[in-house]
């Protein structure tokens, strides 16, 4: 029995059940990459990172789904969905005053504290006083080489939320 399983068996079953899938959430750090311009040569005024979370839903035969959210309200207000289809959703918000000079993009750089080198399906653009979060499943295949899709999108507590999934 590996160490993870041994640790899981050491946790009381009632506690695991009450925590549910939230106990297994992944923390995703998105590195903010400023764009330098003549008016802003240092690319200053940007946050260093943004944080997102994803939690797999309980297993269901034939498919999987993952719940996610990004803490966009840390840098923006008045957030709403501006575009959505089966493959991507974009949320847009107005940048908070302390970030008004920020021109940057961001992509997934760490998952649970470990470097992430895969395709960033969560991206952020900060430009012209707006922050855009783009969740994009385009080209993201599942175990059966079918496209993963966006199953739901919403806002809760001022932050973008989503569910995406595929077949297993």
Coordinates of C-alpha atoms in Angstrom, one line a residue, residues 72 75-80 91-95 129-133:
X72 CA -10.5 37.6 -10.4
X75 CA -8.0 42.7 -9.2
X76 CA -11.3 43.5 -10.9
X77 CA -14.9 44.5 -10.2
X78 CA -18.1 44.4 -12.3
X79 CA -17.2 40.9 -13.7
X80 CA -19.6 39.3 -16.2
X91 CA -15.3 36.7 -18.2
X92 CA -14.5 40.4 -18.2
X93 CA -14.2 42.8 -15.3
X94 CA -13.0 46.4 -14.7
X95 CA -9.5 46.6 -13.3
X129 CA -8.6 48.9 -17.9
X130 CA -10.2 45.4 -18.3
X131 CA -9.3 42.0 -17.0
X132 CA -10.3 39.0 -19.1
X133 CA -10.3 35.4 -17.9

